[in-house]
Tab-separated table of N, CA and C in Angstrom:
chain	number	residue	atom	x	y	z
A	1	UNK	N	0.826	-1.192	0.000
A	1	UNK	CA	0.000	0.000	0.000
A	1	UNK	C	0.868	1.253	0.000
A	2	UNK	N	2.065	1.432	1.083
A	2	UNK	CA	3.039	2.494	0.297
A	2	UNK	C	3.469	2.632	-0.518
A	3	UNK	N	4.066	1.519	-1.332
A	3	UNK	CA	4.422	1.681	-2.598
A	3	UNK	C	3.560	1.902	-3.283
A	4	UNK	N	2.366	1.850	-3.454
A	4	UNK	CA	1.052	2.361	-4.390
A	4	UNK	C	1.232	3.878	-4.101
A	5	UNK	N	0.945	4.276	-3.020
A	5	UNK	CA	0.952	5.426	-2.446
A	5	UNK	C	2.254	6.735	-2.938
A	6	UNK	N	3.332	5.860	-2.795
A	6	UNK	CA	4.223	6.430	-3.330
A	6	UNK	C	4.476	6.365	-4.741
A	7	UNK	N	4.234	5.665	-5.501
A	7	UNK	CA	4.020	5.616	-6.767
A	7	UNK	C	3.081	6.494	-7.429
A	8	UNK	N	1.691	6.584	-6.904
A	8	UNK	CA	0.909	7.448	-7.236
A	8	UNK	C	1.285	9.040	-7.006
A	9	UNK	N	1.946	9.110	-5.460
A	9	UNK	CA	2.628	10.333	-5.094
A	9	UNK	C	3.366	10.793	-6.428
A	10	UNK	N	4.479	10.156	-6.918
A	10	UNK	CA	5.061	10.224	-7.916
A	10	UNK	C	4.685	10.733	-9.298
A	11	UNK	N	3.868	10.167	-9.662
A	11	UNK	CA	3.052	9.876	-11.007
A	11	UNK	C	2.207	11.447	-10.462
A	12	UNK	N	2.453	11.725	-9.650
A	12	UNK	CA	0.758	13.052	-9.703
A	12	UNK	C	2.093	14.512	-9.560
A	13	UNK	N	3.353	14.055	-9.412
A	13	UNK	CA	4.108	15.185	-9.069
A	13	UNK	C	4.384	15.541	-7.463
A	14	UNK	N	4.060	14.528	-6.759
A	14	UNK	CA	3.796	15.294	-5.274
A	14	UNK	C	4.828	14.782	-4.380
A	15	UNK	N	5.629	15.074	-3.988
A	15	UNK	CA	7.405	14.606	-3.044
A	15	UNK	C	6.204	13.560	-2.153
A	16	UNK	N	7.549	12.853	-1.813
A	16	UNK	CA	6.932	12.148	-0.351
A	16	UNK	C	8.297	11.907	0.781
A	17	UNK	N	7.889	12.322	1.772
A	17	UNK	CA	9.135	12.228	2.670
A	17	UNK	C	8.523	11.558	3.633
A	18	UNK	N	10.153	10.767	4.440
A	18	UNK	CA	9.594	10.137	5.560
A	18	UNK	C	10.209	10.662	6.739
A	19	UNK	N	9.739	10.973	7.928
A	19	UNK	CA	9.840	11.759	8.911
A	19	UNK	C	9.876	10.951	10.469
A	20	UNK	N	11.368	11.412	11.061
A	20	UNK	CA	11.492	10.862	12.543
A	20	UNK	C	11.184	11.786	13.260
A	21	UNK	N	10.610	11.774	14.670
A	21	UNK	CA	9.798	12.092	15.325
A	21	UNK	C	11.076	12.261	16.212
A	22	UNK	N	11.893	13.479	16.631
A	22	UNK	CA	12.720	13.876	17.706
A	22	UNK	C	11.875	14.176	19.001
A	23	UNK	N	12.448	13.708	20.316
A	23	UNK	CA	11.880	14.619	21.562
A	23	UNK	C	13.431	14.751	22.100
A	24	UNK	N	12.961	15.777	22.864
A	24	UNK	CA	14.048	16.230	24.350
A	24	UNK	C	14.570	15.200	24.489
A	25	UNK	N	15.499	15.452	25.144
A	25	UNK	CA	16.121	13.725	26.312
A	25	UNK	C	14.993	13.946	27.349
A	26	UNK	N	14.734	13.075	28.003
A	26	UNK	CA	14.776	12.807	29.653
A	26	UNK	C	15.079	13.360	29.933
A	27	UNK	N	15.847	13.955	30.402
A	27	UNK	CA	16.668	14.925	31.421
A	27	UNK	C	16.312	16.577	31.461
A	28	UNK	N	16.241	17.121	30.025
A	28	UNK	CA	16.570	18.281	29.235
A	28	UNK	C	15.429	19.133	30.603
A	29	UNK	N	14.466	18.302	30.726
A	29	UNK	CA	13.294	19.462	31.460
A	29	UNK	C	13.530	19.177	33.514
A	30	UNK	N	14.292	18.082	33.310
A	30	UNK	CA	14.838	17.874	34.424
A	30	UNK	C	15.795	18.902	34.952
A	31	UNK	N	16.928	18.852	34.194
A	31	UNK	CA	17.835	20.207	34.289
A	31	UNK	C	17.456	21.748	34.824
A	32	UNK	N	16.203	21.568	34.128
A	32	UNK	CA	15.586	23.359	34.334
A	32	UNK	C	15.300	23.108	35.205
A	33	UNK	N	14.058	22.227	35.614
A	33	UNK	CA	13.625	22.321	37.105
A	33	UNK	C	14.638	22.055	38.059
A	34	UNK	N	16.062	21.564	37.908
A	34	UNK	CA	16.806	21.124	38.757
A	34	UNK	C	17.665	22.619	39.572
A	35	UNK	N	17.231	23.842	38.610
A	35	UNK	CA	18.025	24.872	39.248
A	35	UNK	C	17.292	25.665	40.652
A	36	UNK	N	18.722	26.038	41.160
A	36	UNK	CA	17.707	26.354	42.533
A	36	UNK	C	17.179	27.655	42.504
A	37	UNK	N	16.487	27.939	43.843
A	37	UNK	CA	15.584	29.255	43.544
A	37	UNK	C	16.793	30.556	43.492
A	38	UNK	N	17.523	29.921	44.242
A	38	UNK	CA	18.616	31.016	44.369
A	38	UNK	C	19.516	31.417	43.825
A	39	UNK	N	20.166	30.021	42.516
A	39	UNK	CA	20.771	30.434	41.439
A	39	UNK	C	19.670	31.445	40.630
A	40	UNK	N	18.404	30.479	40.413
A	40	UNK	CA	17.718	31.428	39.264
A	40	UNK	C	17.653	33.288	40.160
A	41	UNK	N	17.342	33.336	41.065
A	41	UNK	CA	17.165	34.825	41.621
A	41	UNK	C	18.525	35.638	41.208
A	42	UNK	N	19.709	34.573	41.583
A	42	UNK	CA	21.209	35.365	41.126
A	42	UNK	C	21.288	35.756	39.792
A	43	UNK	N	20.762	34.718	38.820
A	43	UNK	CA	21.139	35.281	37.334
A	43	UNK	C	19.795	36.287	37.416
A	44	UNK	N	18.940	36.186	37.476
A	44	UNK	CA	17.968	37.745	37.127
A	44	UNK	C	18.362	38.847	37.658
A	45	UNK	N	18.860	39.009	39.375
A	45	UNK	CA	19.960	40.229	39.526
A	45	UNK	C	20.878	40.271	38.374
A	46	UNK	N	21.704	39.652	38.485
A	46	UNK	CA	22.541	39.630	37.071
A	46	UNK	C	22.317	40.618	35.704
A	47	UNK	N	20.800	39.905	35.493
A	47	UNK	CA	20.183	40.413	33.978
A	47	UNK	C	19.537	41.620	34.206
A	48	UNK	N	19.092	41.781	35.367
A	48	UNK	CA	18.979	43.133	35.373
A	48	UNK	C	19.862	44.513	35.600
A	49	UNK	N	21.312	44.017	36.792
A	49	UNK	CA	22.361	44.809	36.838
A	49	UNK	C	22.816	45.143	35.685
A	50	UNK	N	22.777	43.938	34.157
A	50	UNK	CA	23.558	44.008	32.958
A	50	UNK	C	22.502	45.290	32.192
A	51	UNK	N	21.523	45.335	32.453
A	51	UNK	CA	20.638	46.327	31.728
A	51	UNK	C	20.923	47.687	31.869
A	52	UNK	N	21.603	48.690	31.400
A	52	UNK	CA	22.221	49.907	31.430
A	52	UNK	C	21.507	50.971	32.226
A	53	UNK	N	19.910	51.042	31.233
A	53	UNK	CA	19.189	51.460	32.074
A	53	UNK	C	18.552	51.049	33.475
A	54	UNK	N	18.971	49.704	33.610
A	54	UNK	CA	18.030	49.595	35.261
A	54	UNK	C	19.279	49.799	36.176
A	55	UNK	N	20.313	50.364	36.277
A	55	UNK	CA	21.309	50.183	37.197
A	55	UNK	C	21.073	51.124	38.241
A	56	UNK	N	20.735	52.485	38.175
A	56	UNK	CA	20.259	53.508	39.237
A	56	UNK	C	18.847	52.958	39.699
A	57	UNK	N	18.382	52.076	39.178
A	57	UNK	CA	16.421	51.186	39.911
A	57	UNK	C	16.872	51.263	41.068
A	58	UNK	N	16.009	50.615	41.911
A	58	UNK	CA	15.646	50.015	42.979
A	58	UNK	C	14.893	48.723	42.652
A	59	UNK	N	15.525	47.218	42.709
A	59	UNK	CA	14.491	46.812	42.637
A	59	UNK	C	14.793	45.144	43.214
A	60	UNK	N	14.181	44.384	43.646
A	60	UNK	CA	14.484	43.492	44.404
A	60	UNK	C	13.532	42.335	43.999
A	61	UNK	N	14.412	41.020	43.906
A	61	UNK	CA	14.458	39.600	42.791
A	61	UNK	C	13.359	38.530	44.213
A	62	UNK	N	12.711	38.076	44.342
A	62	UNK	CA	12.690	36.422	44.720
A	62	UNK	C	12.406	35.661	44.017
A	63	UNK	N	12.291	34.667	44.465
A	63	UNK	CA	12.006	33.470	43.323
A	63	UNK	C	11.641	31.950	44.572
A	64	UNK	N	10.559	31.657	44.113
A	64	UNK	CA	10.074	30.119	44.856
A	64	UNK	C	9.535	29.471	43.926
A	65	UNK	N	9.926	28.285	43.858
A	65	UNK	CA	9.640	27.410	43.042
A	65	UNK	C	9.733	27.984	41.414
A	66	UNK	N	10.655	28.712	40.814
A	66	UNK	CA	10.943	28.959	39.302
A	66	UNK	C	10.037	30.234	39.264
A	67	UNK	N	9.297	30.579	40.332
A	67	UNK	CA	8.420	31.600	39.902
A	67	UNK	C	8.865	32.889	40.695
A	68	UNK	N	9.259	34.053	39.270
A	68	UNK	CA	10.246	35.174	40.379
A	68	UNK	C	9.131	36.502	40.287
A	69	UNK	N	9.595	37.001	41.195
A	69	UNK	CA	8.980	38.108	41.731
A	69	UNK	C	9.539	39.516	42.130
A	70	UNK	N	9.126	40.535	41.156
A	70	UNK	CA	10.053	41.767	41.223
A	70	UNK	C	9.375	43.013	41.862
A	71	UNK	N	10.165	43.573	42.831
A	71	UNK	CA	9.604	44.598	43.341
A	71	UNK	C	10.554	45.759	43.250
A	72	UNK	N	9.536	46.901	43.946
A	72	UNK	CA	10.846	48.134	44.336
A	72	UNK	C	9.752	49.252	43.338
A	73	UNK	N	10.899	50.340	42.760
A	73	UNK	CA	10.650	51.581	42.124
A	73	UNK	C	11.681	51.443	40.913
A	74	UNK	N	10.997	52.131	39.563
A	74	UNK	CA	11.955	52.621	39.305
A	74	UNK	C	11.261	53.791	38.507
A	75	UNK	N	11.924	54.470	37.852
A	75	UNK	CA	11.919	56.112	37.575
A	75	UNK	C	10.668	56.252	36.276
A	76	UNK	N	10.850	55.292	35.582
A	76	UNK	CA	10.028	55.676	34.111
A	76	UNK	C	9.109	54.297	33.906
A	77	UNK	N	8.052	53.637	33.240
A	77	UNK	CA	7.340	52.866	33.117
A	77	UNK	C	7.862	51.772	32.496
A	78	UNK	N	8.495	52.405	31.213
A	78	UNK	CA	9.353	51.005	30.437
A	78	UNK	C	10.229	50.789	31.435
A	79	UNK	N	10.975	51.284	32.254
A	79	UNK	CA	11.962	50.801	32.693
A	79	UNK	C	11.278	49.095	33.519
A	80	UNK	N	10.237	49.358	34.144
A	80	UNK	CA	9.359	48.099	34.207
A	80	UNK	C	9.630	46.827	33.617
A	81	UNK	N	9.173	47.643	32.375
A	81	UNK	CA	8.692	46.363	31.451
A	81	UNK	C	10.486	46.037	30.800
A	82	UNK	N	11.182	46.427	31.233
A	82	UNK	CA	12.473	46.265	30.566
A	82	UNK	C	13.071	44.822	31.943
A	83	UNK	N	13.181	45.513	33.034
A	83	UNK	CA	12.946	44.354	34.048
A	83	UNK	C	12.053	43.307	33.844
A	84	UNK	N	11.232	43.317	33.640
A	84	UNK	CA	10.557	41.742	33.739
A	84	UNK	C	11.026	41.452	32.201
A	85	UNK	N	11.459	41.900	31.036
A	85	UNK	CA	11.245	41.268	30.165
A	85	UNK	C	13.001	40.211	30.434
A	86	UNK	N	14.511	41.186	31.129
A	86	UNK	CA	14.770	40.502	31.317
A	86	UNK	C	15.025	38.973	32.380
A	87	UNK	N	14.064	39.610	33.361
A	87	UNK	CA	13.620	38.286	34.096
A	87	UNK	C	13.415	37.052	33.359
A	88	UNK	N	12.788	37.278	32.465
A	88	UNK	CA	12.104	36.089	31.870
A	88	UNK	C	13.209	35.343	31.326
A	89	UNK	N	13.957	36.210	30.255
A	89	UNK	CA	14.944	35.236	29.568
A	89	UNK	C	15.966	34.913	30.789
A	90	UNK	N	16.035	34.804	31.528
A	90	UNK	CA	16.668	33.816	33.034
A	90	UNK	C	16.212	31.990	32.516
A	91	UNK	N	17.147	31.690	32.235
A	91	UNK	CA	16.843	29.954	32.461
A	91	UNK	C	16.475	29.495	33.819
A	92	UNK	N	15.231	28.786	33.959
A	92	UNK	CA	14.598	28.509	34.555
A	92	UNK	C	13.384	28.780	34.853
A	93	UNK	N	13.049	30.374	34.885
A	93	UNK	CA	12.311	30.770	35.665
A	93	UNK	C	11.100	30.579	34.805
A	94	UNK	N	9.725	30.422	35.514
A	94	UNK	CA	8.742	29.828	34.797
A	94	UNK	C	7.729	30.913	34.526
A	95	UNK	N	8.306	32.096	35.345
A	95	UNK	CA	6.762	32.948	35.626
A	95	UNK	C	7.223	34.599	36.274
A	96	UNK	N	6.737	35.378	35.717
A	96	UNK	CA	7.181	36.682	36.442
A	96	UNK	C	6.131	37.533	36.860
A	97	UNK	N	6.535	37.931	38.248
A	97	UNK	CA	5.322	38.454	38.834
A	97	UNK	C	5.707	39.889	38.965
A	98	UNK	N	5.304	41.171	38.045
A	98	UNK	CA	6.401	42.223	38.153
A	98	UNK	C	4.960	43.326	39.049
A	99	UNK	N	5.868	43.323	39.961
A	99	UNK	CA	5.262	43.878	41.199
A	99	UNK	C	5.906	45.743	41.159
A	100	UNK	N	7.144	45.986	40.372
A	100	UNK	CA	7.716	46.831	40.408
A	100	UNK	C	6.494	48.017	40.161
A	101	UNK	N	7.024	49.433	40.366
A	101	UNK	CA	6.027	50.527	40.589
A	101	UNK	C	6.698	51.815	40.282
A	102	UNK	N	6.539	52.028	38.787
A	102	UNK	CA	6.901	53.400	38.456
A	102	UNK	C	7.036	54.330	39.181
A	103	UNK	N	7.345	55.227	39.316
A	103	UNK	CA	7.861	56.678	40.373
A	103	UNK	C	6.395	57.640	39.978
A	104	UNK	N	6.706	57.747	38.935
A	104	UNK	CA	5.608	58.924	37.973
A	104	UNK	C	4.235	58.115	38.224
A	105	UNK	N	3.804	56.812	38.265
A	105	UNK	CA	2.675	56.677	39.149
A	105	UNK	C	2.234	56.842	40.927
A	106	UNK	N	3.253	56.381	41.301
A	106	UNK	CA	3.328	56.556	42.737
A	106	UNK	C	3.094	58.104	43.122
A	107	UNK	N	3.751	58.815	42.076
A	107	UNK	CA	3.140	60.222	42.753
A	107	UNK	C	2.064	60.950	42.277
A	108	UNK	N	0.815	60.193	41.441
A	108	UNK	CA	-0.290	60.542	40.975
A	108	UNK	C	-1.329	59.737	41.662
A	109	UNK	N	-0.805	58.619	42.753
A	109	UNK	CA	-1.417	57.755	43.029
A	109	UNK	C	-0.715	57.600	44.896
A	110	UNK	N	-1.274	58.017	45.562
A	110	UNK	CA	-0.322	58.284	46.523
A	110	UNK	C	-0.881	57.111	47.558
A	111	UNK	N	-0.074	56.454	48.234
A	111	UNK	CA	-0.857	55.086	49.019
A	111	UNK	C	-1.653	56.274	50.130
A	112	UNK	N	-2.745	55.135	50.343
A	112	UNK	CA	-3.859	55.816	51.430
A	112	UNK	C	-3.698	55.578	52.947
């Protein structure tokens, strides 16, 4: 029946390929989850110290269970979204909770 199949494939103009089915190793998703909360918290300080603009922030990393969490101030709104975006590319981390709080809102929005 393949060879019909492929023959006909043939005869009509139409390729036929045959295809292996790759996965991960075992391990590959093991590895990620295998990092601790505290390496992953170190490299997101890291990625954020490396960010030019977040170096005058304020802003402070945890992380439990792969899932990190950013707080503090910093001066302008993107600067925000510049922090969590590099949170994310952190190996490991599964989830970002960006808690951080613009300046220029805080003072249009004053806690009660």
């Amino acid at each position: 029946m393949k060879t019909l199949a492929s023959a006909l494939a043939l005869a009509l103009g139409v390729a036929t390929a045959s295809f292996t089915v790759l996965s991960a190793p075992a391990h590959a998703a093991d590895a990620v989850a295998a990092r601790s909360d505290d390496d992953i918290t170190k490299d997101v300080q890291a990625a954020i110290a490396a960010e030019a603009t977040l170096k005058d922030q304020h802003i402070q990393v945890s992380t439990k269970g792969g899932e990190v969490t950013l707080e503090g101030t910093v001066t302008e709104q993107q600067l925000m979204v510049t922090a969590g975006h590099a949170a994310e590319k952190v190996q490991g981390v599964k989830y970002v909770l960006n808690n951080i709080a613009p300046e220029e809102y805080l003072k249009d929005h004053p806690a009660k």
